[in-house]
Amino acid sequence: MEAVRRRSFGWPTMAVVLTCALLVMLPQVYSIRYIVGSRFGWTNSVNYTNWAKDKHFYNGDWLFFVYDRNQMNVLELNKTDYESCNTDHPLHNWTTGAGRDVVPLNVTKTYYFASGKGYCYGGMKVAIHVEKAPPPPKAAPVRSSSTNLLNSFKAQIMIPALFATAAVWDAFLLLW
């Protein structure tokens, strides 16, 4: 009987796989999921203009609409239909039927959302301006001081001297 050899993945392969996984997940780390209307959700008793005015929405963020699925819905409209509460021809119907709808903000533009069935006239509408994400913050400059000189001394003199001493000691033990 011939032995079957199994090929196992070594640590270099696993390192490449983990690095790729981290690179894929990195954009998601910085995105934010906003619950529309905060603790009140998507309902007719919230001023959504006030809710959105202090927030910065960036490309890659998400909106999470929580509402009564038997009464309301989530429709994306153009600006004209949004202003007149005309929900007859939405650009997109985000309603899934569960009352828990997630909308990815993946285009830099102004999104216009409203609820149909007459709720738009009661104020169930929100305009979300999505911006390009800001660049990451720059690192603060390193200040020079005497502690840096000490650290430099440790790194350039002490650590190599320690390794050299250990090597001499190992050689001494081998000869004895």
CSV table of C-alpha atoms in Angstrom, one decimal:
chain,number,residue,atom,x,y,z
A,1,MET,CA,0.0,0.0,0.0
A,2,GLU,CA,1.4,3.4,-1.0
A,3,ALA,CA,1.6,6.0,1.7
A,4,VAL,CA,-0.3,9.2,1.1
A,5,ARG,CA,1.6,12.3,1.9
A,6,ARG,CA,-0.4,15.2,3.2
A,7,ARG,CA,0.7,18.6,2.3
A,8,SER,CA,0.4,21.1,5.2
A,9,PHE,CA,0.5,24.8,5.0
A,10,GLY,CA,3.6,26.3,6.5
A,11,TRP,CA,3.8,29.6,8.4
A,12,PRO,CA,4.8,31.6,5.3
A,13,THR,CA,1.6,30.6,3.6
A,14,MET,CA,-0.5,31.3,6.7
A,15,ALA,CA,1.2,34.7,7.0
A,16,VAL,CA,0.3,35.6,3.5
A,17,VAL,CA,-3.3,34.5,4.0
A,18,LEU,CA,-3.6,36.5,7.3
A,19,THR,CA,-2.1,39.6,5.6
A,20,CYS,CA,-4.6,39.4,2.7
A,21,ALA,CA,-7.5,39.0,5.2
A,22,LEU,CA,-6.4,42.0,7.1
A,23,LEU,CA,-6.0,44.1,4.0
A,24,VAL,CA,-9.5,43.1,2.9
A,25,MET,CA,-11.0,44.0,6.3
A,26,LEU,CA,-9.0,47.2,6.8
A,27,PRO,CA,-11.5,49.5,5.1
A,28,GLN,CA,-14.3,48.1,7.3
A,29,VAL,CA,-12.5,49.1,10.4
A,30,TYR,CA,-12.9,52.8,9.8
A,31,SER,CA,-16.5,52.7,8.6
A,32,ILE,CA,-19.4,53.6,11.0
A,33,ARG,CA,-22.8,52.1,11.1
A,34,TYR,CA,-25.4,54.8,12.0
A,35,ILE,CA,-28.8,53.9,13.4
A,36,VAL,CA,-31.0,56.4,11.7
A,37,GLY,CA,-32.9,58.3,14.4
A,38,SER,CA,-30.6,56.8,17.1
A,39,ARG,CA,-32.6,55.2,19.9
A,40,PHE,CA,-35.9,56.2,18.3
A,41,GLY,CA,-35.3,54.5,15.0
A,42,TRP,CA,-37.1,55.3,11.7
A,43,THR,CA,-40.4,56.7,12.9
A,44,ASN,CA,-42.6,59.7,12.5
A,45,SER,CA,-41.7,61.3,15.8
A,46,VAL,CA,-38.1,62.3,15.0
A,47,ASN,CA,-36.7,65.4,13.3
A,48,TYR,CA,-34.2,63.7,11.0
A,49,THR,CA,-32.7,67.0,9.7
A,50,ASN,CA,-31.6,67.7,13.3
A,51,TRP,CA,-30.4,64.1,13.8
A,52,ALA,CA,-28.1,64.3,10.7
A,53,LYS,CA,-26.8,67.9,11.0
A,54,ASP,CA,-24.0,67.2,13.5
A,55,LYS,CA,-22.8,64.0,11.8
A,56,HIS,CA,-20.2,63.5,9.2
A,57,PHE,CA,-21.0,60.7,6.8
A,58,TYR,CA,-18.1,59.2,4.8
A,59,ASN,CA,-17.8,56.9,1.9
A,60,GLY,CA,-17.9,53.4,3.4
A,61,ASP,CA,-20.3,54.2,6.3
A,62,TRP,CA,-23.6,52.4,6.7
A,63,LEU,CA,-27.1,53.5,7.6
A,64,PHE,CA,-29.2,51.1,9.7
A,65,PHE,CA,-33.0,51.8,9.5
A,66,VAL,CA,-35.1,50.2,12.3
A,67,TYR,CA,-38.8,50.6,11.9
A,68,ASP,CA,-42.3,49.0,12.1
A,69,ARG,CA,-42.2,46.8,9.0
A,70,ASN,CA,-46.0,46.7,8.8
A,71,GLN,CA,-46.4,50.5,8.4
A,72,MET,CA,-43.3,52.1,7.0
A,73,ASN,CA,-40.6,51.6,4.4
A,74,VAL,CA,-37.2,53.1,3.3
A,75,LEU,CA,-37.1,54.6,-0.2
A,76,GLU,CA,-34.2,56.4,-1.9
A,77,LEU,CA,-35.4,59.4,-3.9
A,78,ASN,CA,-34.0,62.1,-6.1
A,79,LYS,CA,-33.8,65.6,-4.8
A,80,THR,CA,-36.9,66.9,-6.5
A,81,ASP,CA,-39.1,64.0,-5.3
A,82,TYR,CA,-37.5,64.2,-1.8
A,83,GLU,CA,-38.5,67.9,-1.5
A,84,SER,CA,-42.0,67.3,-2.7
A,85,CYS,CA,-42.4,64.0,-0.8
A,86,ASN,CA,-43.2,62.2,-4.1
A,87,THR,CA,-42.5,58.5,-3.3
A,88,ASP,CA,-44.2,57.1,-6.4
A,89,HIS,CA,-40.9,56.5,-8.3
A,90,PRO,CA,-38.1,55.8,-5.9
A,91,LEU,CA,-34.5,55.4,-7.2
A,92,HIS,CA,-34.2,52.4,-4.9
A,93,ASN,CA,-36.5,50.6,-2.5
A,94,TRP,CA,-34.3,49.5,0.5
A,95,THR,CA,-37.2,47.9,2.3
A,96,THR,CA,-36.5,44.2,2.8
A,97,GLY,CA,-39.7,43.4,4.8
A,98,ALA,CA,-37.9,42.8,8.2
A,99,GLY,CA,-37.9,46.4,9.4
A,100,ARG,CA,-34.1,46.2,9.7
A,101,ASP,CA,-32.6,47.6,6.6
A,102,VAL,CA,-29.0,48.4,6.0
A,103,VAL,CA,-27.9,50.9,3.3
A,104,PRO,CA,-24.3,51.2,2.3
A,105,LEU,CA,-23.1,54.7,1.7
A,106,ASN,CA,-20.6,53.7,-1.0
A,107,VAL,CA,-20.8,56.8,-3.3
A,108,THR,CA,-19.7,60.3,-2.5
A,109,LYS,CA,-23.0,62.2,-3.1
A,110,THR,CA,-26.1,63.3,-1.2
A,111,TYR,CA,-28.6,60.5,-0.6
A,112,TYR,CA,-32.3,61.3,-0.1
A,113,PHE,CA,-34.4,58.9,1.9
A,114,ALA,CA,-38.1,59.0,2.8
A,115,SER,CA,-40.8,56.7,4.0
A,116,GLY,CA,-43.8,56.3,1.7
A,117,LYS,CA,-47.5,55.7,2.7
A,118,GLY,CA,-47.8,59.4,3.6
A,119,TYR,CA,-45.2,59.4,6.4
A,120,CYS,CA,-42.8,61.6,4.4
A,121,TYR,CA,-45.3,64.5,4.8
A,122,GLY,CA,-45.0,64.0,8.6
A,123,GLY,CA,-41.2,64.5,8.5
A,124,MET,CA,-40.0,60.9,7.9
A,125,LYS,CA,-37.3,61.9,5.4
A,126,VAL,CA,-33.6,62.6,5.7
A,127,ALA,CA,-30.9,63.9,3.4
A,128,ILE,CA,-27.4,62.4,4.0
A,129,HIS,CA,-24.4,64.1,2.5
A,130,VAL,CA,-21.6,61.6,2.0
A,131,GLU,CA,-18.0,62.9,1.9
A,132,LYS,CA,-14.8,61.4,0.8
A,133,ALA,CA,-13.0,59.9,3.9
A,134,PRO,CA,-10.4,62.2,5.4
A,135,PRO,CA,-6.7,61.1,5.3
A,136,PRO,CA,-5.4,59.3,8.4
A,137,PRO,CA,-3.8,61.6,11.0
A,138,LYS,CA,-0.1,62.2,10.7
A,139,ALA,CA,2.3,61.0,13.4
A,140,ALA,CA,3.6,63.7,15.8
A,141,PRO,CA,7.2,64.6,15.2
A,142,VAL,CA,9.8,63.0,17.5
A,143,ARG,CA,11.4,65.5,20.0
A,144,SER,CA,15.1,65.2,20.6
A,145,SER,CA,16.2,65.0,24.2
A,146,SER,CA,18.8,63.3,26.4
A,147,THR,CA,16.5,60.2,26.8
A,148,ASN,CA,16.8,59.6,23.0
A,149,LEU,CA,20.6,59.8,23.3
A,150,LEU,CA,20.4,57.2,26.1
A,151,ASN,CA,18.1,55.0,24.1
A,152,SER,CA,20.4,55.3,21.1
A,153,PHE,CA,23.4,54.3,23.3
A,154,LYS,CA,21.5,51.2,24.5
A,155,ALA,CA,20.5,50.2,21.0
A,156,GLN,CA,23.9,50.8,19.4
A,157,ILE,CA,26.3,49.7,22.2
A,158,MET,CA,24.7,47.8,25.0
A,159,ILE,CA,22.6,45.3,23.0
A,160,PRO,CA,25.5,44.2,20.7
A,161,ALA,CA,27.8,44.0,23.7
A,162,LEU,CA,25.3,41.8,25.5
A,163,PHE,CA,25.1,39.4,22.5
A,164,ALA,CA,28.9,39.4,22.1
A,165,THR,CA,29.3,38.5,25.8
A,166,ALA,CA,26.8,35.7,25.5
A,167,ALA,CA,28.6,34.3,22.4
A,168,VAL,CA,32.0,34.4,24.2
A,169,TRP,CA,30.4,32.6,27.2
A,170,ASP,CA,28.8,29.9,25.0
A,171,ALA,CA,32.2,29.3,23.3
A,172,PHE,CA,33.9,29.1,26.7
A,173,LEU,CA,31.4,26.5,27.9
A,174,LEU,CA,31.9,24.4,24.8
A,175,LEU,CA,35.7,24.3,25.2
A,176,TRP,CA,35.5,23.4,28.9
